[in-house]
């Protein structure tokens, strides 16, 4: 499984699990909806998808919640605010998209996980550099033509590696505190 | 050539003399605007424009033009024109500026005019100063007042670092 790092996930050099522009190989993407946006997350970055109901909501300044999946603890953050959309309060709805970055596991809450699609490699197109430069978007690097355009998003780059590291560390602290509390409860 | 004598050129577009401007005019709401034809690469029916997160209101999104992804600029917010209630059948004026192909989202394309550069009048002082800089000037053609947009000024925010 590929881990996301600070570089381009569409970097021209071949790297396992990364999309590559004008690659002859088809690539798969998890299609998600966040407000009005329909976005694709490269399947190579995705570990799994959970229902929002599986997420344990936290009253924590940085973490929306936590979710256990496949033996790992994933800190949860919402994708919508990273896209300039308003967050919808305390309620957790939709799906959690589980990914791994170099700092550890992360879960991005989206309004809906819609589909897993296969995209012909030669239908990947860069979005105009003007667009990414102006919006300041990180991690939106290409669009593809299916029935319509689909922006391909790297959620970790949208979040930023520094913040990703902070979330992973915060999840570890919460987990350690919970373990200590349980140990203290035991006679 | 007096502005009123500007003549529509239809689809036959030739390079104008240096003291002439070729303009393509288009409608936005009830108002008429134009850009210099030398930047225009074509007119396309408005296809699905995909909104891009964090884009300002005047950056409508991106669209697929024969396999190339171009930004679509909506001049309405820049010009203070309220959004259209229900958009249908709009057009995209595809142009190139600074080596960057882009498109203007307009309601309707009118005609191509050739006018004397000297016939451009300054914008009315009643036009907001921040918007005045978006115009090369205005020109009166028959009974129609057309604001001639400065694509350089329009694209500046998009090109700035």
Coordinates of C-alpha atoms in Angstrom, one line a residue:
Chain A
X1 CA 0.0 0.0 0.0
X2 CA 1.4 3.4 -0.9
X3 CA 1.9 6.0 1.7
X4 CA 1.2 9.6 1.0
X5 CA 4.1 11.9 1.4
X6 CA 4.8 15.6 0.7
X7 CA 5.4 15.2 -3.0
X8 CA 3.1 15.1 -5.8
X9 CA 1.0 11.9 -6.1
X10 CA 1.0 12.5 -9.8
X11 CA 4.7 12.9 -9.9
X12 CA 6.1 11.8 -13.3
X13 CA 8.4 9.3 -11.8
X14 CA 6.9 5.8 -11.4
X15 CA 6.2 5.0 -7.8
X16 CA 4.1 2.2 -6.5
X17 CA 0.5 3.2 -5.8
X18 CA 0.8 6.6 -7.3
X19 CA -1.2 7.9 -10.2
X20 CA 0.8 8.9 -13.1
X21 CA -0.4 11.3 -15.8
X22 CA -0.9 9.8 -19.2
X23 CA -0.2 6.4 -17.8
X24 CA -1.5 3.7 -20.1
X25 CA -2.6 1.7 -17.0
X26 CA -6.0 2.3 -15.6
X27 CA -6.2 3.7 -12.1
X28 CA -8.9 3.3 -9.6
X29 CA -10.4 6.1 -7.5
X30 CA -12.9 6.2 -4.6
X31 CA -15.5 8.8 -5.6
X32 CA -16.7 10.8 -2.6
X33 CA -19.1 13.8 -2.2
X34 CA -18.4 16.8 0.0
X35 CA -21.1 19.4 -0.3
X36 CA -21.4 20.3 -4.0
X37 CA -18.1 18.7 -4.9
X38 CA -17.7 15.2 -6.3
X39 CA -14.1 14.2 -5.9
X40 CA -11.9 11.2 -6.5
X41 CA -9.4 9.8 -4.0
X42 CA -6.9 7.5 -5.6
X43 CA -7.7 4.0 -4.4
X44 CA -4.0 3.4 -3.9
X45 CA -4.1 5.8 -0.9
X46 CA -7.3 4.3 0.6
X47 CA -7.1 1.6 3.3
X48 CA -10.8 1.3 3.8
X49 CA -14.1 3.1 4.3
X50 CA -16.2 3.1 7.4
X51 CA -19.6 4.4 8.2
X52 CA -19.7 7.6 10.3
X53 CA -21.6 5.6 13.0
X54 CA -18.4 3.6 13.5
X55 CA -16.6 6.7 14.6
X56 CA -16.3 7.5 18.3
X57 CA -17.0 11.2 18.7
X58 CA -14.6 13.1 20.9
X59 CA -14.8 16.5 22.7
X60 CA -11.3 17.3 21.7
X61 CA -9.9 20.6 20.3
X62 CA -8.2 18.9 17.3
X63 CA -9.9 15.6 16.8
X64 CA -13.4 15.0 15.6
X65 CA -13.2 11.5 16.7
X66 CA -11.4 8.2 16.5
X67 CA -12.1 5.0 14.7
X68 CA -10.5 1.6 15.1
X69 CA -10.0 -0.3 11.9
X70 CA -7.9 -3.3 11.1
X71 CA -6.0 -3.0 14.4
X72 CA -5.1 0.6 13.9
X73 CA -6.4 3.8 15.5
X74 CA -7.4 6.4 13.0
X75 CA -7.8 10.0 14.1
X76 CA -10.8 11.6 12.3
X77 CA -10.9 15.0 10.7
X78 CA -13.5 16.5 8.3
X79 CA -12.7 17.0 4.7
X80 CA -15.3 19.7 4.1
X81 CA -13.5 22.6 5.9
X82 CA -10.4 21.8 3.9
X83 CA -12.5 22.5 0.8
X84 CA -13.8 25.8 2.1
X85 CA -17.1 24.3 3.1
X86 CA -18.8 24.9 6.4
X87 CA -18.7 22.0 8.9
X88 CA -22.1 20.6 9.9
X89 CA -21.8 20.9 13.7
X90 CA -21.2 18.1 16.1
X91 CA -23.1 15.4 14.2
X92 CA -21.1 12.8 12.4
X93 CA -22.7 11.7 9.2
X94 CA -21.5 10.2 6.0
X95 CA -18.4 8.0 5.7
X96 CA -14.9 8.0 6.9
X97 CA -12.2 7.4 4.3
X98 CA -9.2 5.7 5.9
X99 CA -5.8 6.5 4.5
X100 CA -2.2 6.2 5.6
X101 CA 0.4 9.0 5.5
X102 CA 4.0 8.9 6.6
X103 CA 3.0 9.9 10.1
X104 CA 0.4 7.2 10.5
X105 CA -3.3 6.5 9.8
X106 CA -5.9 9.2 9.2
X107 CA -9.6 9.1 8.6
X108 CA -11.3 11.9 6.6
X109 CA -15.0 12.3 7.1
X110 CA -16.9 13.0 3.9
X111 CA -20.6 13.5 3.2
X112 CA -20.8 10.3 1.2
X113 CA -18.6 7.7 -0.3
X114 CA -20.2 7.0 -3.6
X115 CA -18.4 4.5 -5.8
X116 CA -15.1 3.0 -6.8
X117 CA -14.4 3.7 -10.4
X118 CA -11.7 2.7 -12.8
X119 CA -10.3 5.5 -14.9
X120 CA -8.3 4.9 -18.1
X121 CA -4.8 6.2 -17.5
X122 CA -4.8 8.2 -20.7
X123 CA -7.9 10.1 -19.5
X124 CA -6.1 11.8 -16.7
X125 CA -5.5 15.5 -17.3
X126 CA -3.8 18.1 -15.3
X127 CA -6.0 20.9 -13.9
X128 CA -4.8 24.3 -15.2
X129 CA -1.9 25.5 -13.2
X130 CA -3.6 28.9 -12.9
X131 CA -6.4 27.2 -11.1
X132 CA -4.3 25.4 -8.5
X133 CA -2.1 28.5 -8.0
X134 CA -5.0 30.8 -7.5
X135 CA -7.1 28.7 -5.2
X136 CA -4.1 27.7 -3.2
X137 CA -5.3 24.1 -3.4
X138 CA -2.8 21.5 -2.5
X139 CA -3.5 18.0 -3.4
X140 CA -5.9 18.6 -6.3
X141 CA -3.8 17.7 -9.2
X142 CA -5.8 16.3 -12.0
X143 CA -9.2 15.9 -13.5
X144 CA -10.4 13.0 -15.5
X145 CA -13.2 12.5 -17.9
X146 CA -15.8 9.9 -17.1
X147 CA -19.4 11.0 -17.6
X148 CA -18.1 14.3 -16.4
X149 CA -15.0 15.8 -14.9
X150 CA -13.8 14.4 -11.6
X151 CA -11.2 16.2 -9.6
X152 CA -8.7 13.8 -8.1
X153 CA -7.8 14.8 -4.5
X154 CA -5.1 13.8 -2.2
X155 CA -6.7 14.5 1.2
X156 CA -3.4 14.3 3.2
X157 CA -1.9 17.1 1.0
X158 CA -5.1 19.1 1.5
X159 CA -4.7 18.7 5.2
X160 CA -0.9 19.3 5.2
X161 CA 1.7 17.0 6.6
X162 CA 2.3 19.1 9.7
X163 CA -1.3 19.0 10.7
X164 CA -1.5 15.3 9.8
X165 CA 1.4 14.7 12.2
X166 CA -0.4 16.7 14.8
X167 CA -3.6 14.7 14.5
X168 CA -1.8 11.4 14.6
X169 CA 0.1 12.5 17.8
X170 CA -3.2 13.8 19.4
X171 CA -4.8 10.4 18.7
X172 CA -1.9 8.7 20.3
X173 CA -2.2 10.9 23.4
X174 CA -5.9 10.2 23.7
X175 CA -5.3 6.5 23.3
X176 CA -2.5 6.5 25.9
X177 CA -4.7 8.5 28.3
X178 CA -7.5 6.0 27.9
X179 CA -5.2 3.1 28.4
X180 CA -3.9 4.7 31.6
X181 CA -7.4 5.4 32.8
X182 CA -8.4 1.8 32.3
X183 CA -5.2 0.5 34.0
X184 CA -6.0 2.8 36.9
X185 CA -9.6 1.4 37.1
X186 CA -8.3 -2.1 37.4
X187 CA -7.8 -3.4 41.0
Chain B
X1 CA -14.5 55.6 -38.2
X2 CA -17.2 56.9 -35.9
X3 CA -18.3 54.3 -33.4
X4 CA -21.8 54.2 -34.8
X5 CA -20.3 53.1 -38.1
X6 CA -18.8 50.0 -36.6
X7 CA -19.6 47.1 -38.8
X8 CA -20.3 43.6 -37.9
X9 CA -17.9 41.2 -39.5
X10 CA -19.8 38.0 -39.0
X11 CA -17.6 35.0 -39.0
X12 CA -15.1 36.4 -41.5
X13 CA -12.3 37.6 -39.3
X14 CA -9.2 39.1 -40.7
X15 CA -6.4 40.9 -38.8
X16 CA -7.4 44.5 -38.4
X17 CA -5.1 47.5 -39.1
X18 CA -3.1 48.7 -36.2
X19 CA -5.4 51.6 -35.5
X20 CA -8.4 49.3 -35.6
X21 CA -9.8 47.0 -32.9
X22 CA -11.7 43.9 -33.6
X23 CA -14.2 43.2 -30.9
X24 CA -16.5 40.3 -30.1
X25 CA -19.5 41.4 -28.1
X26 CA -21.5 39.3 -25.8
X27 CA -24.4 39.7 -23.4
X28 CA -24.4 39.2 -19.6
X29 CA -27.8 39.8 -18.2
X30 CA -29.1 43.0 -19.7
X31 CA -25.7 44.4 -20.4
X32 CA -23.3 44.1 -23.4
X33 CA -19.6 43.7 -23.2
X34 CA -16.8 42.9 -25.6
X35 CA -13.3 41.6 -25.7
X36 CA -10.6 42.0 -28.3
X37 CA -11.0 39.3 -30.9
X38 CA -7.3 38.8 -31.2
X39 CA -7.3 36.8 -27.9
X40 CA -10.4 34.7 -28.8
X41 CA -9.8 31.1 -29.9
X42 CA -13.4 30.1 -30.3
X43 CA -17.0 30.0 -29.0
X44 CA -18.3 26.8 -27.4
X45 CA -21.6 25.9 -26.0
X46 CA -21.5 25.8 -22.3
X47 CA -20.7 22.2 -21.2
X48 CA -20.7 21.1 -17.6
X49 CA -18.4 23.2 -15.5
X50 CA -17.0 21.4 -12.6
X51 CA -16.7 23.7 -9.5
X52 CA -13.3 23.7 -7.9
X53 CA -12.9 24.0 -4.1
X54 CA -11.7 27.3 -2.7
X55 CA -12.1 29.1 -6.0
X56 CA -13.5 32.6 -5.8
X57 CA -16.9 33.3 -7.1
X58 CA -15.6 34.6 -10.4
X59 CA -13.7 31.4 -11.1
X60 CA -16.6 29.2 -12.1
X61 CA -14.6 26.0 -12.3
X62 CA -13.0 23.9 -15.0
X63 CA -14.4 22.3 -18.1
X64 CA -13.3 19.8 -20.6
X65 CA -12.6 21.2 -24.1
X66 CA -11.7 18.3 -26.4
X67 CA -9.5 16.7 -23.8
X68 CA -8.0 19.8 -22.3
X69 CA -9.1 21.1 -18.9
X70 CA -9.6 24.9 -19.0
X71 CA -10.6 27.3 -16.3
X72 CA -14.0 29.0 -16.8
X73 CA -14.1 32.6 -15.6
X74 CA -17.5 34.0 -14.7
X75 CA -17.2 37.8 -15.2
X76 CA -20.6 38.5 -13.5
X77 CA -19.2 38.8 -9.9
X78 CA -16.3 41.0 -11.2
X79 CA -18.8 43.3 -13.0
X80 CA -21.3 43.4 -10.2
X81 CA -23.9 41.6 -12.3
X82 CA -26.2 39.4 -10.2
X83 CA -26.0 35.6 -10.9
X84 CA -28.3 34.3 -13.5
X85 CA -31.4 32.6 -12.0
X86 CA -31.3 29.5 -14.1
X87 CA -28.4 29.1 -16.4
X88 CA -29.2 27.2 -19.6
X89 CA -27.8 27.5 -23.1
X90 CA -24.9 29.8 -22.1
X91 CA -21.7 30.0 -24.1
X92 CA -18.0 29.9 -23.4
X93 CA -15.8 32.4 -25.1
X94 CA -12.5 30.6 -25.2
X95 CA -9.5 32.9 -25.2
X96 CA -5.8 32.8 -24.6
X97 CA -3.9 35.2 -22.4
X98 CA -0.3 35.0 -21.4
X99 CA -0.1 31.5 -22.9
X100 CA -3.0 30.3 -20.7
X101 CA -6.1 29.2 -22.5
X102 CA -9.3 30.1 -20.5
X103 CA -12.9 30.8 -21.2
X104 CA -15.4 33.5 -20.3
X105 CA -18.8 32.3 -19.3
X106 CA -21.4 34.5 -21.1
X107 CA -25.1 34.4 -21.8
X108 CA -25.0 35.0 -25.5
X109 CA -22.5 36.1 -28.2
X110 CA -23.6 38.9 -30.4
X111 CA -21.3 40.1 -33.2
X112 CA -17.8 40.8 -34.2
X113 CA -17.2 44.5 -34.8
X114 CA -14.3 46.4 -36.2
X115 CA -13.9 49.9 -34.7
X116 CA -11.3 52.6 -34.7
X117 CA -9.2 52.4 -31.6
X118 CA -9.8 56.2 -31.2
X119 CA -13.5 55.6 -30.9
X120 CA -13.1 53.9 -27.5
X121 CA -14.5 56.2 -24.9
X122 CA -13.6 56.1 -21.2
X123 CA -15.9 54.4 -18.9
X124 CA -18.5 56.6 -17.2
X125 CA -17.2 58.0 -13.9
X126 CA -20.3 56.5 -12.2
X127 CA -18.7 53.1 -12.7
X128 CA -17.0 51.9 -9.5
X129 CA -13.3 52.6 -9.6
X130 CA -12.3 49.0 -9.0
X131 CA -14.4 48.0 -11.9
X132 CA -13.2 50.7 -14.2
X133 CA -9.8 49.1 -14.3
X134 CA -11.4 46.0 -15.9
X135 CA -12.3 48.0 -19.0
X136 CA -10.4 49.3 -22.0
X137 CA -13.3 51.7 -22.4
X138 CA -16.7 51.7 -23.9
X139 CA -18.0 52.0 -27.4
X140 CA -21.5 52.8 -28.8
X141 CA -22.6 50.7 -31.6
X142 CA -26.0 51.6 -33.0
X143 CA -28.2 52.0 -30.0
X144 CA -26.1 49.8 -27.8
X145 CA -23.4 50.8 -25.3
X146 CA -20.8 48.1 -25.0
X147 CA -18.2 47.9 -22.3
X148 CA -14.9 46.7 -23.7
X149 CA -13.2 44.5 -21.2
X150 CA -9.4 44.5 -20.7
X151 CA -8.6 40.8 -20.6
X152 CA -5.2 41.6 -19.0
X153 CA -7.0 43.2 -16.1
X154 CA -9.6 40.5 -15.9
X155 CA -6.9 37.8 -15.8
X156 CA -4.6 39.6 -13.5
X157 CA -5.9 38.1 -10.3
X158 CA -5.7 34.7 -11.9
X159 CA -2.1 35.2 -13.0
X160 CA -0.8 36.9 -9.9
X161 CA 1.2 34.8 -7.5

